[in-house]
mmCIF file of C-alpha atoms in Angstrom:
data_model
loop_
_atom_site.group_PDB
_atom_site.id
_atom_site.type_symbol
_atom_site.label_atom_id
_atom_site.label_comp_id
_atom_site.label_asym_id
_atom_site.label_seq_id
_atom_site.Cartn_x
_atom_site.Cartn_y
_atom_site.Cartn_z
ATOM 1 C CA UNK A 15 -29.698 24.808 98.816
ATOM 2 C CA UNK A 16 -33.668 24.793 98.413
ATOM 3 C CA UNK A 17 -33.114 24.347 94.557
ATOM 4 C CA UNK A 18 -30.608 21.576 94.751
ATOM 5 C CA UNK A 19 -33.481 19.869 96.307
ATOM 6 C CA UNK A 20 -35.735 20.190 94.176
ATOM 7 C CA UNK A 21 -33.368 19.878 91.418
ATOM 8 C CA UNK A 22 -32.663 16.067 93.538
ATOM 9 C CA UNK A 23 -36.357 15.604 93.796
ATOM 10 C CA UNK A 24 -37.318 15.890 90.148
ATOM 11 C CA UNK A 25 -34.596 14.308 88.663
ATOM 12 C CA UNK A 26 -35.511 11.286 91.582
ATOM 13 C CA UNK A 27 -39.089 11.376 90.282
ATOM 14 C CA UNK A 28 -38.557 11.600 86.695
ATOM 15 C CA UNK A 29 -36.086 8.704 87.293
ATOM 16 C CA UNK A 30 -39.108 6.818 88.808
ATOM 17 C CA UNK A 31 -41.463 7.702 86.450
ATOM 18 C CA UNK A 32 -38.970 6.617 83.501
ATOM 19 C CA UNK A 33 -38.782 3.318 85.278
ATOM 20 C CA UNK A 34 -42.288 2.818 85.540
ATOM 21 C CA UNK A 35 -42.844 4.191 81.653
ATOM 22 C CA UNK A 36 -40.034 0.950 81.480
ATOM 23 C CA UNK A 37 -41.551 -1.735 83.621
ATOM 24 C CA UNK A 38 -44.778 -1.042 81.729
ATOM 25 C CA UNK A 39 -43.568 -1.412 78.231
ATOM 26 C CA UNK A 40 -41.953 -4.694 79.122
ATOM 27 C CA UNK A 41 -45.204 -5.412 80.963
ATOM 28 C CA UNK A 42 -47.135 -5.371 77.435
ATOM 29 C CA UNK A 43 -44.080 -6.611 75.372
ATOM 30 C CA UNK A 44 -44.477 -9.967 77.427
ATOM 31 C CA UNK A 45 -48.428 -9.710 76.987
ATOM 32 C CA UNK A 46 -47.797 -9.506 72.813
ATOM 33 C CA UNK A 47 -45.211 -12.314 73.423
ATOM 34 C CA UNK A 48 -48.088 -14.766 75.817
ATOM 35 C CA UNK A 49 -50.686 -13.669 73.202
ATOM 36 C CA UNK A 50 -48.691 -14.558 69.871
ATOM 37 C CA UNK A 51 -47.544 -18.087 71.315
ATOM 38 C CA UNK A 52 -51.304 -18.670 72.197
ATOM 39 C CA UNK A 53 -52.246 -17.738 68.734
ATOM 40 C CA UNK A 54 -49.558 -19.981 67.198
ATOM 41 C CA UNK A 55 -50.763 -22.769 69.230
ATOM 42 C CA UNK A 56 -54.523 -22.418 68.176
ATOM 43 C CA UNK A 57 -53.407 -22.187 64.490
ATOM 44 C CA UNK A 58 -51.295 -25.020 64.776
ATOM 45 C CA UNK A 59 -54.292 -27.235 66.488
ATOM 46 C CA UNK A 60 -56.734 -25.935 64.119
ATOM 47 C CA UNK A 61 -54.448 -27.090 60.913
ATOM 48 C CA UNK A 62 -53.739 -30.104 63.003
ATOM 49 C CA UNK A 63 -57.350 -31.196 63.777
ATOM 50 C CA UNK A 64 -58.481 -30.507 60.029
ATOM 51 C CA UNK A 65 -55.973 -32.946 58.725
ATOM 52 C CA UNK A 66 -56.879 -35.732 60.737
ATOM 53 C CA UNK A 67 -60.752 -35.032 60.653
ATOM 54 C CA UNK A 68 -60.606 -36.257 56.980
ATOM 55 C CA UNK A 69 -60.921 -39.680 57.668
ATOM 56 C CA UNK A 70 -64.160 -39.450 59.479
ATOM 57 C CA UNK A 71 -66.110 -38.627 56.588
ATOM 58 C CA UNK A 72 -64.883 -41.307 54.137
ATOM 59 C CA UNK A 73 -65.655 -45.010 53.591
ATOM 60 C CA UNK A 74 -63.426 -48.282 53.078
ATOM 61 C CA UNK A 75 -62.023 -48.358 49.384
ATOM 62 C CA UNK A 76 -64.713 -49.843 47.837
ATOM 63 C CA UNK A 77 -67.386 -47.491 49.094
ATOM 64 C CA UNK A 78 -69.693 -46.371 45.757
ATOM 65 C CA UNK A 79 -70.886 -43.590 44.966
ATOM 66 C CA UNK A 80 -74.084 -44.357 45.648
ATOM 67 C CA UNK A 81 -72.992 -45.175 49.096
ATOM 68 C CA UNK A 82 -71.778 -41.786 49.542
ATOM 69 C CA UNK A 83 -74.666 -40.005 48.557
ATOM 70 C CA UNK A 84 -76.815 -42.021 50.569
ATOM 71 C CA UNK A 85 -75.157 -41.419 53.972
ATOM 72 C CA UNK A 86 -74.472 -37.893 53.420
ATOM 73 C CA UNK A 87 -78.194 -37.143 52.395
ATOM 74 C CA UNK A 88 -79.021 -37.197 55.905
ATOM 75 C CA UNK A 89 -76.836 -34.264 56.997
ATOM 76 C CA UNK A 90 -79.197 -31.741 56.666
ATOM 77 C CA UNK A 91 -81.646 -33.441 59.560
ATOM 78 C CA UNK A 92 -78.993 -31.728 61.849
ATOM 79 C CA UNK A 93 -80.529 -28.691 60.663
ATOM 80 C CA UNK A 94 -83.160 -29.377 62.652
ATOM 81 C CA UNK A 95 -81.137 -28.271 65.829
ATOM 82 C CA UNK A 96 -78.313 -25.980 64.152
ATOM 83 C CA UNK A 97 -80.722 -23.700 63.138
ATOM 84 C CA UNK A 98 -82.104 -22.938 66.242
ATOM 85 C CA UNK A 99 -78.950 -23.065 67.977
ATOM 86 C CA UNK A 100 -78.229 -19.981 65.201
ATOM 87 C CA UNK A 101 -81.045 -17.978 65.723
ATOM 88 C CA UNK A 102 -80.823 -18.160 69.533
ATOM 89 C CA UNK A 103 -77.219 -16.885 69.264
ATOM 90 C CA UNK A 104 -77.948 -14.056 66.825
ATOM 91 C CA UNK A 105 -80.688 -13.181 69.538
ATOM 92 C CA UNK A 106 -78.196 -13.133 72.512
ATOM 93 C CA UNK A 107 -75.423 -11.162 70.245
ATOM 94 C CA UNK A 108 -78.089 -8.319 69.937
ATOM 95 C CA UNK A 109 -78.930 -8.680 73.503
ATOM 96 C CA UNK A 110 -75.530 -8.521 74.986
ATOM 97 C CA UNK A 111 -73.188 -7.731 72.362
ATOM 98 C CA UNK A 112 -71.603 -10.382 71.657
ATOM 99 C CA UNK A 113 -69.294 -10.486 69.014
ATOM 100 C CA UNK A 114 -70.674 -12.540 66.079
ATOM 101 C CA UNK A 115 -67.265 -13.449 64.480
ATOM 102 C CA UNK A 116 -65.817 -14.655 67.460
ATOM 103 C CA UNK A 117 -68.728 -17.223 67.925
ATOM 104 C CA UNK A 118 -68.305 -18.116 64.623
ATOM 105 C CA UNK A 119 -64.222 -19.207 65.183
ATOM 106 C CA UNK A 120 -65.291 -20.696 67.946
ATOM 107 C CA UNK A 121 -67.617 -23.158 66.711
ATOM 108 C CA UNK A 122 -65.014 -24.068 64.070
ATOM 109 C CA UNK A 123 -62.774 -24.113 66.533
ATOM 110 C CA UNK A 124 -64.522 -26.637 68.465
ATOM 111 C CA UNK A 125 -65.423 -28.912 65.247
ATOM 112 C CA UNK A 126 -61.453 -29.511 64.241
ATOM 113 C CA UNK A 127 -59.643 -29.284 67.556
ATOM 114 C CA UNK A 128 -61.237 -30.703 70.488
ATOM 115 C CA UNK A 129 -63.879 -32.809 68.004
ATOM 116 C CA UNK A 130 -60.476 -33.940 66.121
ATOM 117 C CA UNK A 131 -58.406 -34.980 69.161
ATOM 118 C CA UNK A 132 -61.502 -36.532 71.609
ATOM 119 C CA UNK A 133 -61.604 -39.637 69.400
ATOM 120 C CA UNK A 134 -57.847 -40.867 69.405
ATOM 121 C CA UNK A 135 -57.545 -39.847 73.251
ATOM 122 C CA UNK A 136 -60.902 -41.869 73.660
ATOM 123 C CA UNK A 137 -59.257 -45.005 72.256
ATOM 124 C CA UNK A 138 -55.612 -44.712 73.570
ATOM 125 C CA UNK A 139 -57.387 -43.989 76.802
ATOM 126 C CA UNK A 140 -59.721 -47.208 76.350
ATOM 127 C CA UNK A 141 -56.825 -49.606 74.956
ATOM 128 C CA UNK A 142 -54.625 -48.544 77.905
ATOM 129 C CA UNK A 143 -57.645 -49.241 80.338
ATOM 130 C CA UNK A 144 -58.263 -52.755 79.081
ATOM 131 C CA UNK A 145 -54.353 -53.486 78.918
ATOM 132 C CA UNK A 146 -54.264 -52.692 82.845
ATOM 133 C CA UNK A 147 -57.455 -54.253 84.084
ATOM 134 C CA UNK A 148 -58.017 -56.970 81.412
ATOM 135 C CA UNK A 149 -61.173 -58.653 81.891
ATOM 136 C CA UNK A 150 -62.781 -56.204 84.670
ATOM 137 C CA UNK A 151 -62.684 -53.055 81.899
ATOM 138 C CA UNK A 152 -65.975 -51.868 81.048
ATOM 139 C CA UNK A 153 -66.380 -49.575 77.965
ATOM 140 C CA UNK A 154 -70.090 -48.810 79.106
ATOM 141 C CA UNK A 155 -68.554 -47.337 82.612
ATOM 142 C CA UNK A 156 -64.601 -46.919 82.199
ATOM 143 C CA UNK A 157 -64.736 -45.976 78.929
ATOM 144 C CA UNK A 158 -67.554 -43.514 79.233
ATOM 145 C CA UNK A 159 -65.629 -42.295 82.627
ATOM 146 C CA UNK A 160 -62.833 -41.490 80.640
ATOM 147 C CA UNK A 161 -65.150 -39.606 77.787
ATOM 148 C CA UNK A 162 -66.525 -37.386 79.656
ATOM 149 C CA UNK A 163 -63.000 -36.537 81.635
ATOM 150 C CA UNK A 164 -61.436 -35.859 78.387
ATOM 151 C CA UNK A 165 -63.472 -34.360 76.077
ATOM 152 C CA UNK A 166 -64.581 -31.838 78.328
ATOM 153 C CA UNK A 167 -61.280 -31.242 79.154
ATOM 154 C CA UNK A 168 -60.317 -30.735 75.930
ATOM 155 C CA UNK A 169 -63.653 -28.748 74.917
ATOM 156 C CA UNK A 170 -62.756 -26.373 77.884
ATOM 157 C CA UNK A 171 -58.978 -26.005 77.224
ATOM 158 C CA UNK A 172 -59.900 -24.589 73.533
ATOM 159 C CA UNK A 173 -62.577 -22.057 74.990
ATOM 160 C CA UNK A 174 -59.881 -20.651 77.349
ATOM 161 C CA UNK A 175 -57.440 -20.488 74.826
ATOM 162 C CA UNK A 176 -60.023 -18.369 72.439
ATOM 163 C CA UNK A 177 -60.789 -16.462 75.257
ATOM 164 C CA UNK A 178 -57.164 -15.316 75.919
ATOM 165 C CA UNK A 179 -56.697 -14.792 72.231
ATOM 166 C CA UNK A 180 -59.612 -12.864 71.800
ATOM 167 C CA UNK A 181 -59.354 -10.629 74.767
ATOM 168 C CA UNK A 182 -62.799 -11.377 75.915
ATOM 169 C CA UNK A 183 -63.822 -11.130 79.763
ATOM 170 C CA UNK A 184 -67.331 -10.877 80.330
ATOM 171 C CA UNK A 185 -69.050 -13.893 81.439
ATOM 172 C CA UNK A 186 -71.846 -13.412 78.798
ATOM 173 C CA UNK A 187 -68.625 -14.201 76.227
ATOM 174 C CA UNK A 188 -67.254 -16.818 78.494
ATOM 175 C CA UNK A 189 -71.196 -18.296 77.881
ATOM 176 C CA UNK A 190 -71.234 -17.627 74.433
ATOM 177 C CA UNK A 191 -68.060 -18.667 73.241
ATOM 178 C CA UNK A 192 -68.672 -21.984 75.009
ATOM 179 C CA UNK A 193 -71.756 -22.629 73.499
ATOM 180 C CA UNK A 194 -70.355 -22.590 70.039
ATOM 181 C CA UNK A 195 -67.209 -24.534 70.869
ATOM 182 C CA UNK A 196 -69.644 -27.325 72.432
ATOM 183 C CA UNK A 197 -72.098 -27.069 69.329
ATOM 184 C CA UNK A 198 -69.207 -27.089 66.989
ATOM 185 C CA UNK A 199 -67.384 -30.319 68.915
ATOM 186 C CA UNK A 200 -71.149 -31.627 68.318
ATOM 187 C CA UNK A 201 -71.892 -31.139 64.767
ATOM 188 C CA UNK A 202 -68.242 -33.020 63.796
ATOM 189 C CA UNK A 203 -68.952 -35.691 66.649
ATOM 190 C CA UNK A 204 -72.353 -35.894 64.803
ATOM 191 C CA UNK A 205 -71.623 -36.037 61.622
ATOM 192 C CA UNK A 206 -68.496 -38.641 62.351
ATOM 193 C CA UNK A 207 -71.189 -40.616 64.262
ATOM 194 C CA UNK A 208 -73.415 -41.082 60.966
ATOM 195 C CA UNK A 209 -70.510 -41.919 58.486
ATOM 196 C CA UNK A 210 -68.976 -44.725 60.795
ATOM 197 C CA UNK A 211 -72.376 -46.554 60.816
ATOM 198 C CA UNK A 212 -73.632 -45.758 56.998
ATOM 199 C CA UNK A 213 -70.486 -46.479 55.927
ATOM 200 C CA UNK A 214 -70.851 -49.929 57.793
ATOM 201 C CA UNK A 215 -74.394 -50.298 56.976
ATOM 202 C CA UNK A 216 -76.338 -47.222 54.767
ATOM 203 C CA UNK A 217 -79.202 -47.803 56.215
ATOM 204 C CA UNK A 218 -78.144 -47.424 59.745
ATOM 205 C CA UNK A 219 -77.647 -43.596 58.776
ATOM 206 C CA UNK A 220 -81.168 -41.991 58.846
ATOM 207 C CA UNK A 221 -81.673 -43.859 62.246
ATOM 208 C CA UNK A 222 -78.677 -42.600 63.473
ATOM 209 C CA UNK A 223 -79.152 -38.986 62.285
ATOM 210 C CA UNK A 224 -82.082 -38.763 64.128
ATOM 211 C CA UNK A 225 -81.048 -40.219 67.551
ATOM 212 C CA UNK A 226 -78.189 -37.446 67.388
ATOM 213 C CA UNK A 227 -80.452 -34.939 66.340
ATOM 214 C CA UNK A 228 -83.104 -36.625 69.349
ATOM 215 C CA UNK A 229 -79.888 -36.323 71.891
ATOM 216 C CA UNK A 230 -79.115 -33.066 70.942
ATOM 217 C CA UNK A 231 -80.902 -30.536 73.155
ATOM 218 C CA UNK A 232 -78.750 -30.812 76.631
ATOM 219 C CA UNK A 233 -75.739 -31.831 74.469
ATOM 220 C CA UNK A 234 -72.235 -30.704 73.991
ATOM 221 C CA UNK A 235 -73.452 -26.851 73.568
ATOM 222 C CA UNK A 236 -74.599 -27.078 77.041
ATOM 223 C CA UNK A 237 -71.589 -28.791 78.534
ATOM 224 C CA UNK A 238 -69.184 -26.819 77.624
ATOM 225 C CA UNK A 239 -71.024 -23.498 78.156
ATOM 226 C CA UNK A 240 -71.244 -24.274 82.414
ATOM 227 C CA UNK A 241 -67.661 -25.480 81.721
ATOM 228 C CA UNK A 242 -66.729 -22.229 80.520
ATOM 229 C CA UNK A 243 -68.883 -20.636 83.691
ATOM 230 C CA UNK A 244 -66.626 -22.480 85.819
ATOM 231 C CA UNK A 245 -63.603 -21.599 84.173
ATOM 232 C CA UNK A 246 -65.289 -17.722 84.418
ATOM 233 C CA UNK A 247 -65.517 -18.041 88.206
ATOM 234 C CA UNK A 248 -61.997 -19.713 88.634
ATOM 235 C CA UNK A 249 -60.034 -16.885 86.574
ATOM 236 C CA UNK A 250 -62.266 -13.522 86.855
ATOM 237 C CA UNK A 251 -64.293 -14.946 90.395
ATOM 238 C CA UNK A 252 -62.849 -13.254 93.526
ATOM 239 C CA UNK A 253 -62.174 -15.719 96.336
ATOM 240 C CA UNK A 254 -61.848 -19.394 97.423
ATOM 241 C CA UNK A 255 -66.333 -19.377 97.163
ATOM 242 C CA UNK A 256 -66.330 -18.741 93.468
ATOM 243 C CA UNK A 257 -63.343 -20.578 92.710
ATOM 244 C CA UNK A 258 -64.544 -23.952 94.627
ATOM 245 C CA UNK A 259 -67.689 -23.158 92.825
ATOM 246 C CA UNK A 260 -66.253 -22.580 89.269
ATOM 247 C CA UNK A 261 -64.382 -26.096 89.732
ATOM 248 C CA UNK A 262 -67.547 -28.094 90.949
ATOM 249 C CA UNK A 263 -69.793 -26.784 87.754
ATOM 250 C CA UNK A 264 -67.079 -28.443 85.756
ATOM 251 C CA UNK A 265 -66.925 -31.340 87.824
ATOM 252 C CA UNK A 266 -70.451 -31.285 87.677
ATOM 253 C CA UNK A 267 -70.485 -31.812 83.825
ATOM 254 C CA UNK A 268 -67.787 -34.825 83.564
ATOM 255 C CA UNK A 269 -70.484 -36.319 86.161
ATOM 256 C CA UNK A 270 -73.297 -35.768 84.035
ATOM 257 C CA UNK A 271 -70.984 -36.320 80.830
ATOM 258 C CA UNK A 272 -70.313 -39.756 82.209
ATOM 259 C CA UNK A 273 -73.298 -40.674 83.241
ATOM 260 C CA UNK A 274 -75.012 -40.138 79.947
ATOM 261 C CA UNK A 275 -72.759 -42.387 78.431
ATOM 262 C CA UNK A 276 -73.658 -45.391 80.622
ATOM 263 C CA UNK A 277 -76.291 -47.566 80.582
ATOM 264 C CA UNK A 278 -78.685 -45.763 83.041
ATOM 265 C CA UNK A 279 -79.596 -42.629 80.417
ATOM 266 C CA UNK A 280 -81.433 -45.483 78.841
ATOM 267 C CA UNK A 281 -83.991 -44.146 81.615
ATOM 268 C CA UNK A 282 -86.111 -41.822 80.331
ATOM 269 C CA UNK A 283 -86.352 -40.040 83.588
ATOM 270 C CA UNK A 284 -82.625 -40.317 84.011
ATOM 271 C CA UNK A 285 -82.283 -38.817 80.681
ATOM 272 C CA UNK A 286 -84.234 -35.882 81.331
ATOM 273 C CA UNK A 287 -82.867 -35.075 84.938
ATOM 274 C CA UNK A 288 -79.156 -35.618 83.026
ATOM 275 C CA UNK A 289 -80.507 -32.635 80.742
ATOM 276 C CA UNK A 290 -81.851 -30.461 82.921
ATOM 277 C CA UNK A 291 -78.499 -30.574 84.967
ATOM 278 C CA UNK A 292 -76.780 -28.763 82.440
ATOM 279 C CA UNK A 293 -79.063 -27.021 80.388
ATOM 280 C CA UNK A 294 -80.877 -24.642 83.399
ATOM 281 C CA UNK A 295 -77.993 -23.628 84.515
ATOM 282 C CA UNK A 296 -76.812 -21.847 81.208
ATOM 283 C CA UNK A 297 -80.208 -20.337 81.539
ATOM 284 C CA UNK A 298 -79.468 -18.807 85.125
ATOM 285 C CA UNK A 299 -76.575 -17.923 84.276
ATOM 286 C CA UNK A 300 -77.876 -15.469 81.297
ATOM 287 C CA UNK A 301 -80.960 -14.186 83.615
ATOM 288 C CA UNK A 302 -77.885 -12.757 85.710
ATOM 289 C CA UNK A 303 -77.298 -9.327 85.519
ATOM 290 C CA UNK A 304 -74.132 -7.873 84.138
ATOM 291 C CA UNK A 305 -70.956 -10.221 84.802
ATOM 292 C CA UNK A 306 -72.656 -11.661 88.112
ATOM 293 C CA UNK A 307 -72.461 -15.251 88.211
ATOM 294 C CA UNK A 308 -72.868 -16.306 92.113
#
């Protein structure tokens, strides 16, 4: 009688066990599955945004030659912050092993998809605005309301996709991999920004290269790396604290997002207090030990 029960018992618990062995290869079948649609998705955004980046780096019909090499001769004053930007990244890869390659998709990530998309949202968004309120739309306020909404939506929603695809969870990659999806959305937005006027006028395009370049220090690199804190605090944080705190930081960066696009960054002070906002607290953020980030 004693061995029928055991008999009972083991085939019970190998029964369990087999269903567990089961539940757990289904578990990681639906993982591959999430994972391989996400990575479909990014491919298909990436081939999406290079086709319709094109057009922001060529002129009307006529342009010459000439006109061509004249605007894109300033390019290389972006240097001037990319290279920096490079060598403070290779620094922080040695100092918390971050994967290089992975910042590097990123930041081409963040040139042709949110950088490609930001600019036709921005004007549906604007035309849609001055349909409903007519003469009361402001681009300077509106507009720039809407800019910062969207493009840091859309500068966030690509760093949480690369995260997921990636497999990354530490919130020294969450910083990282922000970083170079904001300074990739700001090279394109950049380098867009210097065509459109040279294009219209060559020699508006030193000038602008170097109020880009001047505007580039609390930037897009800076937004999107506290919006990728926040997003860190929402998903990995434990508790309503971090995740009320993960969702003002990127609240905290449409603010200052918008408010740099309106007239009152025309303040120097305003300017600099806009900057420090998001630049010192990427810098708290690193001085915190491990993956602490309250």
């Amino acid at each position: 009688m004693d061995d029928q029960m055991e008999m009972h018992m083991e085939r019970q618990t190998d029964a369990q066990t087999g269903s567990l062995e089961q539940a757990g290869i289904r578990s990681e079948a639906r993982r591959r599955r999430r994972r391989l649609t996400a990575e479909v998705i990014l491919i298909l955004l990436f081939t999406f945004g290079i086709v319709i980046n094109e057009s922001d780096f060529l002129g009307q019909d006529h342009t010459t030659v000439v006109q061509y090499l004249e605007v894109y001769s300033t390019f290389p004053l972006l240097l001037a912050y990319i290279v920096p930007f490079c060598l403070v990244m290779k620094y922080l890869c040695s100092k918390y092993e971050m994967h290089r390659l992975d910042l590097l998709i990123a930041g081409f990530c963040g040139a042709f998809i949110p950088a490609a998309l930001a600019g036709n949202l921005n004007d549906a968004f604007a035309d849609m605005m001055s349909h409903l309120m007519g003469h009361l739309y402001s681009d300077a306020w509106i507009g720039s309301a809407g800019t910062g909404i969207l493009e840091e939506l859309l500068k966030l929603g690509t760093t949480g996709l690369l995260l997921y695809v990636l497999g990354r969870r530490s919130l020294k990659d969450y910083l990282g991999i922000g970083m170079c999806v904001g300074i990739g959305f700001q090279i394109e937005e950049d380098l867009s920004y210097i065509t459109e006027s040279g294009f219209e006028n060559t020699e508006k395009a030193f000038p602008t290269a170097l109020d880009r370049v001047s505007a580039s220090f609390g930037s897009h690199w800076a937004y999107a790396a506290v919006t990728a804190a926040g997003l860190y605090l929402i998903a990995r944080g434990s508790g309503k604290h971090h995740r009320r705190k993960g969702y003002g930081l990127i609240l905290l960066v449409m603010v200052d997002h918008f408010l740099y696009d309106t007239p009152l960054s025309n303040s120097l002070l305003i300017n600099g207090l806009l900057t420090v906002a998001v630049v010192l607290p990427v810098l708290l953020f690193f001085q915190k030990p491990g993956d602490e980030a309250c």
